[in-house]
Every structure is written in C-alpha cells, then in structure tokens.
Short mmCIF file of C-alpha atoms in Angstrom, two decimals:
data_model
loop_
_atom_site.label_atom_id
_atom_site.label_comp_id
_atom_site.label_asym_id
_atom_site.label_seq_id
_atom_site.Cartn_x
_atom_site.Cartn_y
_atom_site.Cartn_z
CA UNK I 292 95.15 110.37 54.54
CA UNK I 293 93.97 113.75 55.87
CA UNK I 294 90.73 112.29 57.20
CA UNK I 295 92.64 109.62 58.97
CA UNK I 296 94.98 112.13 60.53
CA UNK I 297 92.10 114.32 61.78
CA UNK I 298 90.43 111.21 63.34
CA UNK I 299 93.63 110.20 64.81
CA UNK I 300 94.14 113.60 66.50
CA UNK I 301 90.59 113.60 67.84
CA UNK I 302 91.17 110.26 69.37
CA UNK I 303 94.35 111.51 71.01
CA UNK I 304 92.45 114.48 72.43
CA UNK I 305 89.61 112.33 73.84
CA UNK I 306 92.19 110.09 75.48
CA UNK I 307 94.06 113.09 76.92
CA UNK I 308 90.88 114.42 78.42
CA UNK I 309 89.97 111.14 80.04
CA UNK I 310 93.61 110.45 81.22
CA UNK I 311 93.50 113.90 82.98
CA UNK I 312 90.29 113.05 84.76
CA UNK I 313 91.82 109.77 85.86
CA UNK I 314 94.75 111.45 87.09
CA UNK I 315 92.50 113.86 89.17
CA UNK I 316 90.33 111.15 90.65
CA UNK I 317 93.41 108.92 91.44
CA UNK I 318 94.83 111.86 93.45
CA UNK I 319 91.51 112.06 95.49
CA UNK I 320 91.65 108.35 96.15
CA UNK I 321 95.24 108.84 97.35
CA UNK I 322 94.14 111.50 99.75
CA UNK I 323 91.20 109.44 100.93
CA UNK I 324 93.44 106.47 101.44
CA UNK I 325 95.87 108.46 103.47
CA UNK I 326 93.25 109.86 105.75
CA UNK I 327 91.66 106.35 106.26
CA UNK I 328 95.00 105.00 106.96
CA UNK I 329 95.58 107.59 109.74
CA UNK I 330 92.05 107.05 111.15
CA UNK I 331 93.04 103.24 111.42
CA UNK I 332 96.40 103.84 113.03
CA UNK I 333 94.99 106.42 115.54
CA UNK I 334 92.10 104.07 116.38
CA UNK I 335 94.49 101.21 116.81
CA UNK I 336 96.69 103.32 119.13
CA UNK I 337 93.68 104.36 121.15
CA UNK I 338 92.32 101.01 121.82
CA UNK I 339 95.72 99.60 122.74
CA UNK I 340 96.26 102.47 125.17
CA UNK I 341 92.97 102.00 126.59
CA UNK I 342 93.38 98.31 127.08
CA UNK I 343 96.65 98.87 128.68
CA UNK I 344 95.17 101.30 131.16
CA UNK I 345 92.44 98.78 132.08
CA UNK I 346 94.67 95.73 132.60
CA UNK I 347 97.22 97.69 134.63
CA UNK I 348 94.53 98.97 136.75
CA UNK I 349 95.16 102.63 136.18
CA UNK I 350 91.54 103.18 135.13
CA UNK I 351 88.23 101.55 135.66
CA UNK I 352 85.62 101.82 132.79
CA UNK I 353 82.85 104.22 133.59
CA UNK I 354 80.14 101.73 132.85
CA UNK I 355 81.64 99.31 135.31
CA UNK I 356 81.75 102.08 138.04
CA UNK I 357 78.04 102.73 137.57
CA UNK I 358 76.48 99.42 136.71
CA UNK I 359 78.97 96.86 138.07
CA UNK I 360 79.01 93.47 136.44
CA UNK I 361 76.52 94.45 133.86
CA UNK I 362 78.59 97.58 132.75
CA UNK I 363 81.66 95.43 132.50
CA UNK I 364 79.96 93.10 130.09
CA UNK I 365 78.67 96.00 128.13
CA UNK I 366 82.29 97.41 128.12
CA UNK I 367 83.75 94.14 126.85
CA UNK I 368 81.11 94.05 123.97
CA UNK I 369 81.84 97.60 122.97
CA UNK I 370 85.52 96.95 123.06
CA UNK I 371 85.07 93.75 120.88
CA UNK I 372 82.97 95.36 118.31
CA UNK I 373 85.33 98.34 118.17
CA UNK I 374 88.24 96.08 117.78
CA UNK I 375 86.46 94.25 114.90
CA UNK I 376 85.74 97.48 113.18
CA UNK I 377 89.42 98.61 113.36
CA UNK I 378 90.50 95.15 111.90
CA UNK I 379 87.96 95.49 109.19
CA UNK I 380 89.27 98.96 108.25
CA UNK I 381 92.72 97.60 108.28
CA UNK I 382 91.89 94.84 105.95
CA UNK I 383 89.99 97.27 103.61
CA UNK I 384 93.14 99.58 103.57
CA UNK I 385 95.31 96.58 102.18
CA UNK I 386 92.96 96.11 99.11
CA UNK I 387 92.37 99.88 98.80
CA UNK I 388 96.19 100.60 98.86
CA UNK I 389 96.69 97.86 96.11
CA UNK I 390 93.98 99.51 93.96
CA UNK I 391 95.77 102.90 94.33
CA UNK I 392 99.20 101.53 93.69
CA UNK I 393 98.09 99.80 90.39
CA UNK I 394 96.26 102.80 89.43
CA UNK I 395 99.39 104.93 89.75
CA UNK I 396 101.25 102.30 87.58
CA UNK I 397 98.56 102.30 84.97
CA UNK I 398 98.64 106.23 84.70
CA UNK I 399 102.31 106.53 84.79
CA UNK I 400 103.93 107.72 81.41
CA UNK I 401 107.08 105.89 80.63
CA UNK I 402 109.00 108.71 78.89
CA UNK I 403 111.94 106.43 78.27
CA UNK I 404 109.71 104.10 76.04
CA UNK I 405 108.52 104.85 72.67
CA UNK I 406 104.78 105.24 72.80
CA UNK I 407 102.66 104.69 69.71
CA UNK I 408 101.50 107.99 68.47
CA UNK I 409 97.99 106.93 68.06
CA UNK I 410 97.72 105.70 71.68
CA UNK I 411 99.78 107.88 73.91
CA UNK I 412 97.41 107.45 76.85
CA UNK I 413 96.92 103.60 76.57
CA UNK I 414 97.17 103.27 80.37
CA UNK I 415 93.60 104.54 80.79
CA UNK I 416 92.38 101.06 79.65
CA UNK I 417 94.38 99.35 82.46
CA UNK I 418 93.19 101.97 84.89
CA UNK I 419 89.52 101.36 84.05
CA UNK I 420 89.98 97.64 84.14
CA UNK I 421 91.53 97.93 87.65
CA UNK I 422 88.85 100.31 88.67
CA UNK I 423 85.88 97.99 87.87
CA UNK I 424 87.72 94.96 89.26
CA UNK I 425 88.15 96.76 92.62
CA UNK I 426 84.58 98.10 92.92
CA UNK I 427 82.73 95.15 91.60
CA UNK I 428 83.18 93.59 95.04
CA UNK I 429 80.91 96.23 96.55
CA UNK I 430 77.80 95.00 94.63
CA UNK I 431 76.78 91.58 93.74
CA UNK I 432 73.97 92.82 91.44
CA UNK I 433 74.41 94.60 88.23
CA UNK I 434 74.59 98.25 89.09
CA UNK I 435 76.13 101.46 87.84
CA UNK I 436 79.77 102.38 88.68
CA UNK I 437 78.48 105.45 90.79
CA UNK I 438 76.41 103.09 92.90
CA UNK I 439 79.40 100.98 93.62
CA UNK I 440 81.67 103.83 94.50
CA UNK I 441 78.97 105.27 96.70
CA UNK I 442 78.67 101.91 98.42
CA UNK I 443 82.43 101.90 99.00
CA UNK I 444 82.56 105.36 100.30
CA UNK I 445 79.53 104.94 102.61
CA UNK I 446 81.02 101.77 103.98
CA UNK I 447 84.19 103.71 105.02
CA UNK I 448 82.03 106.57 106.37
CA UNK I 449 79.98 103.98 108.34
CA UNK I 450 83.09 102.29 109.86
CA UNK I 451 84.82 105.48 110.86
CA UNK I 452 81.70 106.83 112.24
CA UNK I 453 81.02 103.88 114.54
CA UNK I 454 84.74 103.75 115.49
CA UNK I 455 84.42 107.27 116.73
CA UNK I 456 81.05 106.74 118.37
CA UNK I 457 82.24 103.61 120.17
CA UNK I 458 85.48 105.30 121.21
CA UNK I 459 83.49 107.97 123.01
CA UNK I 460 81.80 105.19 125.08
CA UNK I 461 85.20 104.00 126.53
CA UNK I 462 86.79 107.45 126.53
CA UNK I 463 87.84 107.87 130.15
CA UNK I 464 90.11 110.61 131.34
CA UNK I 465 90.07 109.47 135.05
CA UNK I 466 93.43 107.90 134.96
CA UNK I 467 96.01 109.02 137.53
CA UNK I 468 98.47 109.58 134.83
CA UNK I 469 97.90 113.07 133.48
CA UNK I 470 100.11 112.56 130.44
CA UNK I 471 98.11 109.45 129.46
CA UNK I 472 94.93 111.38 129.80
CA UNK I 473 96.16 114.10 127.59
CA UNK I 474 97.42 111.62 124.98
CA UNK I 475 94.13 109.84 124.77
CA UNK I 476 92.16 113.11 124.24
CA UNK I 477 94.61 114.34 121.58
CA UNK I 478 94.41 110.80 119.85
CA UNK I 479 90.61 111.05 119.85
CA UNK I 480 90.69 114.58 118.40
CA UNK I 481 93.00 113.60 115.72
CA UNK I 482 90.92 110.51 114.86
CA UNK I 483 87.85 112.82 114.49
CA UNK I 484 89.89 115.36 112.30
CA UNK I 485 91.27 112.72 109.89
CA UNK I 486 87.75 111.13 109.61
CA UNK I 487 86.34 114.41 108.60
CA UNK I 488 89.00 114.75 105.93
CA UNK I 489 88.19 111.29 104.62
CA UNK I 490 84.51 112.41 104.67
CA UNK I 491 85.24 115.60 102.61
CA UNK I 492 87.35 113.78 100.19
CA UNK I 493 84.51 111.13 99.78
CA UNK I 494 82.16 113.99 98.53
CA UNK I 495 84.74 115.22 96.17
CA UNK I 496 85.22 111.62 94.78
CA UNK I 497 81.48 111.12 94.44
CA UNK I 498 81.06 114.45 92.61
CA UNK I 499 83.91 113.69 90.26
CA UNK I 500 82.70 110.10 89.46
CA UNK I 501 79.29 111.44 88.49
CA UNK I 502 80.99 113.66 86.06
CA UNK I 503 82.84 111.17 83.86
CA UNK I 504 81.14 107.84 84.27
CA UNK I 505 79.34 108.40 81.00
CA UNK I 506 82.83 108.41 79.29
CA UNK I 507 83.68 104.79 80.23
CA UNK I 508 81.73 103.05 77.45
CA UNK I 509 83.90 105.04 74.88
CA UNK I 510 86.84 103.10 75.91
CA UNK I 511 85.91 99.95 73.86
CA UNK I 512 85.09 102.17 70.91
CA UNK I 513 88.64 103.80 71.34
CA UNK I 514 90.25 100.48 71.49
CA UNK I 515 88.56 99.51 68.17
CA UNK I 516 89.39 102.78 66.66
CA UNK I 517 93.05 102.53 67.56
CA UNK I 518 93.24 99.05 65.98
CA UNK I 519 91.62 100.27 62.81
CA UNK I 520 93.89 103.29 62.62
CA UNK I 521 96.86 101.15 63.19
CA UNK I 522 95.67 98.97 60.21
CA UNK I 523 94.96 101.90 57.94
CA UNK I 524 98.34 103.41 58.49
CA UNK I 525 99.79 100.07 57.73
CA UNK I 526 98.00 99.85 54.48
CA UNK I 527 98.83 103.39 53.44
CA UNK I 528 102.43 102.86 54.22
CA UNK I 529 102.60 99.66 52.16
CA UNK I 530 100.86 101.41 49.28
CA UNK I 531 103.39 104.24 49.38
CA UNK I 532 106.16 101.72 49.15
CA UNK I 533 104.80 100.08 45.95
CA UNK I 534 106.58 101.15 42.75
#
C-alpha cells in the first residue's frame, strides 16, 4: 500500500511539473498570437489607407512618378503580394487562435468538479494532443516537435518581415493631407514594433520548447500508470471490504 502511495505521489509531482511548463508555454503563445494579430490589423489598415489615397488621387506612387507605366505595374504587383500576405496572416491567426483557445480549456482546472486524486492534471494529455494536431500541419515528413514549432515560427517571421518590407516600397508621405501622412507613418512604426515583439516571443517559445520536448513521451507512460494505479486501488479497496 505504501509503495503504491509513493508511486502515486511521484506521478502527481511529475504531472504538476509538466502542467506548469504547459501553462508557461501557453502564455507565451497567447502573447505571440496577440502581437501577430496586431501586426495583421495594422497591416490591413495600412494597405486600406494607402489604396484609398491612390484611388482618390491624393497621392501618386513613387515608382509611377519615376518609371511611369512600368512603375505602375510594379506597384500593382507589390500591392497584390502584400495583400495576399496579409490575408494569409489573417487565415493563420484564425487557426492559431483556435489552438490557443483549446489549450486554455485543456489547462483550465475546474475547481467545482471532483478531480481524481491520482490524476489532478489530466488536462495535459488533451493539451499535448491539441499541440501535435496543430503543429503537424507544418511538416508532411516525420520530424521532431521542435522542428515543427520552428517551422511555424519562421513562417510567421517570414510573413511579417515581407509585409514590412513591401510596406516600405509603397510608403509615401507625399500626400497633401498632413494628418494622413502622420497616420501612415505611425501605423508603419507600430507595425514594426509589434512585429519585433512577435519575434522576441518566438525566441522565447523556441527556447522553452527545446527544454521540455523530451518529456512528451512520458505522457503515454503516465496514462498507463494512472490506469494501473486505479486498478490497484480498486483491488486493495475490495480486499479491505472482505470479512
């Protein structure tokens, strides 16, 4: 009985340790998602404002002024690619947001419900299932989780970087409206600021992932141990009830 009790306590401590790590990484994902969402909204506002200025004749693209028709064609291509990148980021945010929401639900401890003593952190199994389901889409080949997360983070970095780069190609403060000029500059600077926050959070996520990836294989072992502990406790209880 004492041996079973010690094994149960050790299992609970292991679950608590991994649960704490998942809470921390999930918090980083929420920060990363928030910064990426702000990048998307600012980029969307930027391209809408710039398009409005062009169609209302309040500004003429710099490339058009220099190269004429060829400059106009290049500007249209830049705008099209920029718009596609913004749309791609928006779609990415939808799936990313669902991943974070499901993660929050998995890690939420329902204090009002009676939780089995041997498995107070059973949400970690749901979290890691959700984790793998989300990141599996970033690699068709069988790769490590760290590689998949790095691919995801690099994709976001790449998209944000090119949104900023292409935005500089159409950044034009030659509008007659001073307020609009200032607004475009402010939007662009905020875009760069939140992209940098997203980048720094990516480094933290990558560093954290590398620490606890080796713990994931233990989840299956824990599930089996929990099942065995429940069975042993049931047998012991039945034996104690015997006359």
